[in-house]
PDB file of C-alpha atoms and ligand atoms in Angstrom:
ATOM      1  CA  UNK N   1      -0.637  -1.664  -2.014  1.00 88.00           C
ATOM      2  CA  UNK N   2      -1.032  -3.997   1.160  1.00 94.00           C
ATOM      3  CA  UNK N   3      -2.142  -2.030   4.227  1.00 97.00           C
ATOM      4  CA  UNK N   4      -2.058  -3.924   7.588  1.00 98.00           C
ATOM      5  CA  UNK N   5      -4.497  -2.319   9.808  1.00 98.00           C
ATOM      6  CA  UNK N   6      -3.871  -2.429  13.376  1.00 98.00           C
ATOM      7  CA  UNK N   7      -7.134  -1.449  15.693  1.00 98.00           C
ATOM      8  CA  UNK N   8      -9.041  -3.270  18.080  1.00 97.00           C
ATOM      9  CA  UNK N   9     -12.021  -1.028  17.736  1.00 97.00           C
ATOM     10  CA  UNK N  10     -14.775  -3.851  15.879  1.00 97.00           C
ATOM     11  CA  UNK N  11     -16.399  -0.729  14.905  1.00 96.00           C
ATOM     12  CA  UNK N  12     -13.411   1.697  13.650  1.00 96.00           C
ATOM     13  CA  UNK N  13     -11.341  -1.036  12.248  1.00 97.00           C
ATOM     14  CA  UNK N  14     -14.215  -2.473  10.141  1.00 97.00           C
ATOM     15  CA  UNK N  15     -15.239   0.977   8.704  1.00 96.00           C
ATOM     16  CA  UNK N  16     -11.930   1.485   7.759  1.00 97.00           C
ATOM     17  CA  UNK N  17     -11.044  -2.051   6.564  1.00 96.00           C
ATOM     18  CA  UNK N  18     -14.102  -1.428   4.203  1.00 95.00           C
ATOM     19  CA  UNK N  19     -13.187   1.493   3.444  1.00 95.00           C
ATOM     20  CA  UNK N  20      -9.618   1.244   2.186  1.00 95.00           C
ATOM     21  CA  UNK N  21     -10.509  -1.526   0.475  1.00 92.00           C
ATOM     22  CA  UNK N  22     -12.356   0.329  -1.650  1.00 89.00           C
ATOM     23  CA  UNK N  23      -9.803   2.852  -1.733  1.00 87.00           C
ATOM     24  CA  UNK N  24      -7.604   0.003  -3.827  1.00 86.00           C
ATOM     25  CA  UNK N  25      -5.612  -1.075  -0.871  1.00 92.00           C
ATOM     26  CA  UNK N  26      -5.261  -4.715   0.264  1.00 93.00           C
ATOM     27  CA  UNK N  27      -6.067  -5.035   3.788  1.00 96.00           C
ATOM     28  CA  UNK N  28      -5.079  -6.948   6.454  1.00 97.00           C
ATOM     29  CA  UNK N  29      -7.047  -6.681   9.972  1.00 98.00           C
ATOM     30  CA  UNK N  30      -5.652  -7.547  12.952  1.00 98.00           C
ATOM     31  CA  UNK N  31      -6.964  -6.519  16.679  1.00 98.00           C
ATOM     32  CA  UNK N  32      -4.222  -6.541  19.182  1.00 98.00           C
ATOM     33  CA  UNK N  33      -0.385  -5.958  19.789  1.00 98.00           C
ATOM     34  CA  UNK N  34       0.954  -9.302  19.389  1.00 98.00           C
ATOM     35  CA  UNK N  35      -0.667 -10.961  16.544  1.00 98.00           C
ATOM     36  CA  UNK N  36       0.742  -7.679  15.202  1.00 98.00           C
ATOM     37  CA  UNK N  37       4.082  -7.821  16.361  1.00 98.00           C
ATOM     38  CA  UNK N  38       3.747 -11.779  14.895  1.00 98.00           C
ATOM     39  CA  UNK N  39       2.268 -10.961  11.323  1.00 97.00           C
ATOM     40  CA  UNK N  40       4.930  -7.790  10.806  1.00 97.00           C
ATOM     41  CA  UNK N  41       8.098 -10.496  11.874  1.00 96.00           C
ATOM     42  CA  UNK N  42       7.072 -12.171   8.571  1.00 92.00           C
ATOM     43  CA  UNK N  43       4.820 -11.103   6.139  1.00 90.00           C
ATOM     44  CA  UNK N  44       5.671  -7.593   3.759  1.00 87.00           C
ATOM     45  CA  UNK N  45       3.485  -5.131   3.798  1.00 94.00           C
ATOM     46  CA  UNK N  46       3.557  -1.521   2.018  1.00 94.00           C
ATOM     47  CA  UNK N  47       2.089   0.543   4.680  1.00 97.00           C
ATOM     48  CA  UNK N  48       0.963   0.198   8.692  1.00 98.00           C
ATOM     49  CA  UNK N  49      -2.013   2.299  10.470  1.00 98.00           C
ATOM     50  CA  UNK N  50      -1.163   1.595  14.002  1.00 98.00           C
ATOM     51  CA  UNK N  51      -4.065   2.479  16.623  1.00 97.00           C
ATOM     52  CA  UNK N  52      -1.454   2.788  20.091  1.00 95.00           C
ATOM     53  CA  UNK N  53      -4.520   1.642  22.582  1.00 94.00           C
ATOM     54  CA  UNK N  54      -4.316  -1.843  21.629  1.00 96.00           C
ATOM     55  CA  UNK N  55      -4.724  -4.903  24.068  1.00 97.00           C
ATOM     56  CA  UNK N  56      -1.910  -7.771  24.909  1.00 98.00           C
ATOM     57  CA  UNK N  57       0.976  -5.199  23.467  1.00 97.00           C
ATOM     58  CA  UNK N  58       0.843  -1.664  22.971  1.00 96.00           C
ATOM     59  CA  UNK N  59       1.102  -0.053  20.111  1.00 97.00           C
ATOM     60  CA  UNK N  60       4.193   1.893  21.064  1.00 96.00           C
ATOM     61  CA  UNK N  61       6.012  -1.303  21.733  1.00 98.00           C
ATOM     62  CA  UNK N  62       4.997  -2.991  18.684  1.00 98.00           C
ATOM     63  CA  UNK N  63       6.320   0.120  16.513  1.00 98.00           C
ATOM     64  CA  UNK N  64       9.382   0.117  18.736  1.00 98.00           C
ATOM     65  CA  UNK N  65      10.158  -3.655  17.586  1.00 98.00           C
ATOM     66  CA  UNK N  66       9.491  -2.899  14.098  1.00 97.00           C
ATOM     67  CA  UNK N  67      11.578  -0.203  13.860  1.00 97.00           C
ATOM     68  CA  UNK N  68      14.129  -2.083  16.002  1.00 97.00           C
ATOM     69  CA  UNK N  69      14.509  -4.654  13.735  1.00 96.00           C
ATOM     70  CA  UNK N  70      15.053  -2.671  10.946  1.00 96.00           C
ATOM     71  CA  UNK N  71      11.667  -2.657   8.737  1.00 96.00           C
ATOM     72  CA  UNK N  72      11.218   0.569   7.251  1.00 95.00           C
ATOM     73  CA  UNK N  73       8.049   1.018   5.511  1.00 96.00           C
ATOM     74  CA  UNK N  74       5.566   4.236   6.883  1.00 97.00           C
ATOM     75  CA  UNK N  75       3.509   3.650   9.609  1.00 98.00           C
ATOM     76  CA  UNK N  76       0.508   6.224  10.657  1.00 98.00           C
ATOM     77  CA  UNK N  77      -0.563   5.960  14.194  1.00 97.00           C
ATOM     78  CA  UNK N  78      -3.940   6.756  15.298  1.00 96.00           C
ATOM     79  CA  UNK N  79      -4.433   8.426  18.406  1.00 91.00           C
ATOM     80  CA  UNK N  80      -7.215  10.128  20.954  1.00 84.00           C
ATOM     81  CA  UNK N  81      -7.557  13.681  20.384  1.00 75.00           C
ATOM     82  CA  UNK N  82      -6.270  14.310  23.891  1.00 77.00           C
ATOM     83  CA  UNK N  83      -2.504  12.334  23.790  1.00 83.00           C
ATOM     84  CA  UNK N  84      -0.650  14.484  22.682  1.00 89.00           C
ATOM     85  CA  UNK N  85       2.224  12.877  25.078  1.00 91.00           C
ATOM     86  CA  UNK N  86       0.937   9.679  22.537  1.00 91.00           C
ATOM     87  CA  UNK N  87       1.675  11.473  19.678  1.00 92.00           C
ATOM     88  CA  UNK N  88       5.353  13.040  20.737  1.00 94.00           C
ATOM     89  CA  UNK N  89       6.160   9.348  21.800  1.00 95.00           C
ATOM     90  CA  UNK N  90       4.759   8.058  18.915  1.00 95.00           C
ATOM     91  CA  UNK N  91       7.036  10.020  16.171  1.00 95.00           C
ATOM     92  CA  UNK N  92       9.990   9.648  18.499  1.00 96.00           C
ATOM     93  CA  UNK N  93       9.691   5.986  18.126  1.00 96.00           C
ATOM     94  CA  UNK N  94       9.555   5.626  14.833  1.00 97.00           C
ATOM     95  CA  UNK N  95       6.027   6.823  13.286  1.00 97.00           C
ATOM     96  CA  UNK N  96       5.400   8.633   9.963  1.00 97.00           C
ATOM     97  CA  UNK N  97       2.617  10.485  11.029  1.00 97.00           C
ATOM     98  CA  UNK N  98      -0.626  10.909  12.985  1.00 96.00           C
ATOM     99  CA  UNK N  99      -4.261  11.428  13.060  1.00 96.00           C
ATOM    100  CA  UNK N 100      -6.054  11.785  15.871  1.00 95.00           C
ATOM    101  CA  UNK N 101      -9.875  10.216  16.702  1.00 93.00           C
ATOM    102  CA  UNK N 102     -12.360  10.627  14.929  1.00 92.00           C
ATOM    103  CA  UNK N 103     -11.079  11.309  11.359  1.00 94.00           C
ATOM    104  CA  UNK N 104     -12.194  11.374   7.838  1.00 95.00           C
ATOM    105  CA  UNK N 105     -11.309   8.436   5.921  1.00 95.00           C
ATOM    106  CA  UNK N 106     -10.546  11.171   2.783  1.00 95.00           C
ATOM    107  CA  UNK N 107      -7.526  12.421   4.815  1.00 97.00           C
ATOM    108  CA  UNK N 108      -6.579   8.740   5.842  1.00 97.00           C
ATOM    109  CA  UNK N 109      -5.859   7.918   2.258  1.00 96.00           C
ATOM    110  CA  UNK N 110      -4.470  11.203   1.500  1.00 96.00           C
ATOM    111  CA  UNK N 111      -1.683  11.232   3.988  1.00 97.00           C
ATOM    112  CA  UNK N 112      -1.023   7.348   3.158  1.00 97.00           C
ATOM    113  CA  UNK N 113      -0.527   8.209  -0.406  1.00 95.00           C
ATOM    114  CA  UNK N 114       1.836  10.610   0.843  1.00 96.00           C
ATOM    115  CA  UNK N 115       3.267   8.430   3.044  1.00 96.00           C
ATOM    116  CA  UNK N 116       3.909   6.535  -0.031  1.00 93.00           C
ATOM    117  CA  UNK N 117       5.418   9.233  -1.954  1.00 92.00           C
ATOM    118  CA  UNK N 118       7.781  10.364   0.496  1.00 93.00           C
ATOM    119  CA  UNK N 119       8.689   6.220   1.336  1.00 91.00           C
ATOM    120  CA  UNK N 120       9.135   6.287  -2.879  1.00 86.00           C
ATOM    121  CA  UNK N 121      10.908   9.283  -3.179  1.00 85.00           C
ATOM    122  CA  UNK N 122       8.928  10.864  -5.106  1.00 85.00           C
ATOM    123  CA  UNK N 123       7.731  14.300  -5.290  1.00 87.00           C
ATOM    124  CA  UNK N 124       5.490  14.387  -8.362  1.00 91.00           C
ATOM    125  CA  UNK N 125       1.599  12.776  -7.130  1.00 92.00           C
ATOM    126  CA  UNK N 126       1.125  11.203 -10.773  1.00 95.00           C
ATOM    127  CA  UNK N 127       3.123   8.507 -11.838  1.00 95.00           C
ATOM    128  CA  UNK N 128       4.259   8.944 -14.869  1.00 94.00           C
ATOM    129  CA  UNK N 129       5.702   6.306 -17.799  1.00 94.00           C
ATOM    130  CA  UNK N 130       6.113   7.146 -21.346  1.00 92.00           C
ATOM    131  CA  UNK N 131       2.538   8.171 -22.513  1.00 94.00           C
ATOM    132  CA  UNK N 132       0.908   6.452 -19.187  1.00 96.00           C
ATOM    133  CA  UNK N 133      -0.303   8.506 -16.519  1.00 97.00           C
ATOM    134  CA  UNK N 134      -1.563   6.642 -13.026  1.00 97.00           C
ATOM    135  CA  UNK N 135      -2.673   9.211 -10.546  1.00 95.00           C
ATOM    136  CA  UNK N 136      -3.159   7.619  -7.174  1.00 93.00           C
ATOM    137  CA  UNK N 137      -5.550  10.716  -5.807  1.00 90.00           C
ATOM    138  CA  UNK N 138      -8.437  10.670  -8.572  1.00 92.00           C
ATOM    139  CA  UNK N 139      -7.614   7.176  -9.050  1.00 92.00           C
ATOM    140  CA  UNK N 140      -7.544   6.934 -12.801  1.00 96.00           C
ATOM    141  CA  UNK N 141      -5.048   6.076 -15.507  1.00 97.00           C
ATOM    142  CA  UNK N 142      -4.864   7.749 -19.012  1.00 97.00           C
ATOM    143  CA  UNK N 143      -2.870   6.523 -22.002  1.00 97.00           C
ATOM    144  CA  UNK N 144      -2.291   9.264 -24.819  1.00 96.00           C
ATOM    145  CA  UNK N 145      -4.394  11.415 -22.211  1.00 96.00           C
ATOM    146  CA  UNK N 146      -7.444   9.098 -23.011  1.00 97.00           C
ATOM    147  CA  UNK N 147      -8.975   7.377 -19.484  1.00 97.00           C
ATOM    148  CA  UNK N 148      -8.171   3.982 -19.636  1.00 97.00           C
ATOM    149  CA  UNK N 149     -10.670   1.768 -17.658  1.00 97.00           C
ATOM    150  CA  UNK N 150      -8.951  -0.733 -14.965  1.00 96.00           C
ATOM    151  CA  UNK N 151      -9.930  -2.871 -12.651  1.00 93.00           C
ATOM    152  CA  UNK N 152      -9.011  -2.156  -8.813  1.00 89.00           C
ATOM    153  CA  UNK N 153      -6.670  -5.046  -8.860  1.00 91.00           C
ATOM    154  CA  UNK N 154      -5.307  -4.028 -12.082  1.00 94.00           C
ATOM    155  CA  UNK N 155      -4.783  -0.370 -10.965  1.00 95.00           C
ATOM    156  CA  UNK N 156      -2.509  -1.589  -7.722  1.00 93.00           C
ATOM    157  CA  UNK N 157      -0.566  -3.829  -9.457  1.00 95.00           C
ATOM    158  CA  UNK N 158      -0.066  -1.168 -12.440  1.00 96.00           C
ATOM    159  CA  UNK N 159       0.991   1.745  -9.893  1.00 95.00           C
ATOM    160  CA  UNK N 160       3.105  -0.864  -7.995  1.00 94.00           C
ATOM    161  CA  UNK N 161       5.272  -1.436 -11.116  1.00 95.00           C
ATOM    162  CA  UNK N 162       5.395   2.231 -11.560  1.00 95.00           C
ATOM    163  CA  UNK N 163       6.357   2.862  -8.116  1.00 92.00           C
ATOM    164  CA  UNK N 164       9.571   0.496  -8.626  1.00 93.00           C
ATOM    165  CA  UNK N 165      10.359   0.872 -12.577  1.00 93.00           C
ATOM    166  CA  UNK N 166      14.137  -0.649 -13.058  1.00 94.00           C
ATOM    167  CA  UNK N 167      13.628  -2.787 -10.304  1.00 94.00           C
ATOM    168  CA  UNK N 168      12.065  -6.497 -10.861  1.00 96.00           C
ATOM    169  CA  UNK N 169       9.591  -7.226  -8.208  1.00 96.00           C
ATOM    170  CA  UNK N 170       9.009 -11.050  -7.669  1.00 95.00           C
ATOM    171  CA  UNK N 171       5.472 -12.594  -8.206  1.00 92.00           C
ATOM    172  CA  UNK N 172       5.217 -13.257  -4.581  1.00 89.00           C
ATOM    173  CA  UNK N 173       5.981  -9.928  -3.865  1.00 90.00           C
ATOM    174  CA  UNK N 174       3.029  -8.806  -6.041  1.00 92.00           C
ATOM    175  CA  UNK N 175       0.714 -11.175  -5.294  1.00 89.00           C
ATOM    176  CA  UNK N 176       1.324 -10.178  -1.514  1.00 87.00           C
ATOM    177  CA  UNK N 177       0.701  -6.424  -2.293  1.00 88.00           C
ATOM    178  CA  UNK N 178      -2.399  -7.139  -4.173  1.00 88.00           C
ATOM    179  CA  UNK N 179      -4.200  -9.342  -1.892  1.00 86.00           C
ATOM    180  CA  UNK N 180      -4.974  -9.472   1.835  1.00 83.00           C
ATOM    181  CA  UNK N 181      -5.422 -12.459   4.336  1.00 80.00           C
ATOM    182  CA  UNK N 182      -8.284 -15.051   3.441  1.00 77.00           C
ATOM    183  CA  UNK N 183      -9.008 -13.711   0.055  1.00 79.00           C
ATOM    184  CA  UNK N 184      -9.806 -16.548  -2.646  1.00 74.00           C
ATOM    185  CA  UNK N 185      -6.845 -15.849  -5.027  1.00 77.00           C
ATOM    186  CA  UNK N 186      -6.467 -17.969  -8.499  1.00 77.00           C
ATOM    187  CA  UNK N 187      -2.938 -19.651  -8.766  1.00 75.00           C
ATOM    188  CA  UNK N 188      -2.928 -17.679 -12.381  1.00 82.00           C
ATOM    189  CA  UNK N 189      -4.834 -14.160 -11.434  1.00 90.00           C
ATOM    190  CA  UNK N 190      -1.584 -12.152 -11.207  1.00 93.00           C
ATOM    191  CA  UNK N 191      -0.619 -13.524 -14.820  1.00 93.00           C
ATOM    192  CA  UNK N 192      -4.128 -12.443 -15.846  1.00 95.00           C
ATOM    193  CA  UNK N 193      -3.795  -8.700 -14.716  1.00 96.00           C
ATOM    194  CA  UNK N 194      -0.542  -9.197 -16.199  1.00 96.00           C
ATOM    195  CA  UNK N 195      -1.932  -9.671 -19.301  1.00 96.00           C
ATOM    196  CA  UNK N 196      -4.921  -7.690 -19.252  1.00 96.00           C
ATOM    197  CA  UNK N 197      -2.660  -4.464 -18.590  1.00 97.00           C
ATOM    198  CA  UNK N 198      -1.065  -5.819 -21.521  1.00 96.00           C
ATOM    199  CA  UNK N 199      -3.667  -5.702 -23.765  1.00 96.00           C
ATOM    200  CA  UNK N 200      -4.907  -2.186 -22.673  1.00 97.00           C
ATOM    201  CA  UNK N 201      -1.460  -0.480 -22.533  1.00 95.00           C
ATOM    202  CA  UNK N 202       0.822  -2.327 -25.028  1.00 92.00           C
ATOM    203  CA  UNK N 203       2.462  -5.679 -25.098  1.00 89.00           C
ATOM    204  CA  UNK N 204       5.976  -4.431 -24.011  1.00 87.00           C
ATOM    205  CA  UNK N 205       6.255  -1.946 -21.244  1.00 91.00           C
ATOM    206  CA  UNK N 206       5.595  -4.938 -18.449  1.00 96.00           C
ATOM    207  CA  UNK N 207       8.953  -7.288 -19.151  1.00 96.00           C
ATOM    208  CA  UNK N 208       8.434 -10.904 -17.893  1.00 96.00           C
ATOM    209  CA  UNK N 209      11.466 -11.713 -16.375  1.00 94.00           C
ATOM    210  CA  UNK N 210      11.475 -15.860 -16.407  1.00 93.00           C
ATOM    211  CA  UNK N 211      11.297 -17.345 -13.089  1.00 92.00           C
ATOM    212  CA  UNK N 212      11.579 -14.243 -11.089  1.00 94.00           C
ATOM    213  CA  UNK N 213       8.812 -11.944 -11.679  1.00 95.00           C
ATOM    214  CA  UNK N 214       8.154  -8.716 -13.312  1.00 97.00           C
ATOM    215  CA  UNK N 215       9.473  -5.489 -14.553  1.00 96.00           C
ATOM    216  CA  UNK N 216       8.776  -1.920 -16.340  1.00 95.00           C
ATOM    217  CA  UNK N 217      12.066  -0.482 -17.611  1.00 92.00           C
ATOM    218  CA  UNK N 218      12.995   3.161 -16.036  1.00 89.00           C
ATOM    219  CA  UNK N 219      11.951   6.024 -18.692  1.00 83.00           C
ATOM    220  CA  UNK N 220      15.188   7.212 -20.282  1.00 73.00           C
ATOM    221  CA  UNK N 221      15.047  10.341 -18.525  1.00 64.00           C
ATOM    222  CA  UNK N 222      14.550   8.746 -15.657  1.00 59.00           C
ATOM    223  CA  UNK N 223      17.593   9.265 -13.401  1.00 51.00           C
TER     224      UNK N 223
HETATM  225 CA1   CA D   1      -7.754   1.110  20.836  1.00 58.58          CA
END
């Protein structure tokens, strides 16, 4: 799940950066309005936390040009207790939702992963797949109700899959959702958690599709 954080804040936005990161997230920091505006023009990313004080371009306008052209994904802006004009403009232009400074980083996650849900469709928390169960909250996968251990990386690209079973997500796509800006990927590491999901889950439920990416089949009582 790739988060780009939005906050110009050195002392917020690296607290938080840290923070989701070890939540699971991929994060991407950025610390005013128009390397913002820039970065969401081209690059995909599964959620936004948008701080609205930002310098160069305010936050307002660069949620305004996201939603303008079209780009869908939840954004959560972050706002000073007193706004609550902020917070009224905010959701009329386009925002998911709202917290207001200071806040736990406990609730943060929380509403993104309900963000998520909502953005997914989804009403059930756990994701569910044949005998797999990934819940996103505790953060823990079980196969045949036994706790399977994963890696972070391999937990995020497992609940990714099982966010959009039926649907074949590129490798690009993946590889984008799994890591953030700067971080020292392998050309192989996706093909690697690939395969060590494999090994700990079964050889079949992730489908390879040649060229293109990957895939886990809908259950068949999945409508
Ligand atoms: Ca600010």
């Amino acid at each position: 799940m790739r988060i780009l954080l939005i906050e110009d804040d050195e002392l917020l936005g690296d607290g938080l950066r840290t923070g989701l990161i070890q939540y699971g997230y991929a994060v991407d920091w950025l610390k005013d309005g128009i390397s913002a505006d820039q970065a969401l023009k081209t690059e995909n990313f599964d959620l936004v936390v948008l701080d609205l004080g930002l310098p160069k371009l305010a936050g307002i306008t660069v949620l305004q040009n996201l939603r303008t052209r079209g780009q869908t994904m939840p954004v959560l802006i972050l706002t000073a207790r007193e706004s609550i004009d902020d917070r009224v403009k905010g959701l009329d232009s386009g925002a998911d939702d709202y917290l207001t400074k200071p806040f736990d980083l406990d609730e943060l996650c929380a509403r993104l992963r309900a963000l998520q849900r909502r953005f997914s469709s989804r009403a059930d928390p756990l994701l569910t797949h044949e005998n797999i169960i990934l819940d996103p909250a505790a953060h823990t996968v079980t196969l045949n109700n036994e706790l399977i251990n994963v890696s972070r990386r391999e937990f995020a690209l497992l609940q990714k899959l099982l966010e959009n079973t039926g649907r074949v997500l590129s490798r690009e796509h993946l590889s984008q959702s799994l890591y953030g800006w700067g971080e020292d990927v392998d050309s192989n590491a996706l093909e690697v958690h690939i395969h060590n999901l494999r090994k700990k889950f079964g050889q079949h439920f992730i489908h390879t599709i040649r060229g293109i990416g990957y895939m886990i089949n809908k259950d068949k009582d999945e409508t």
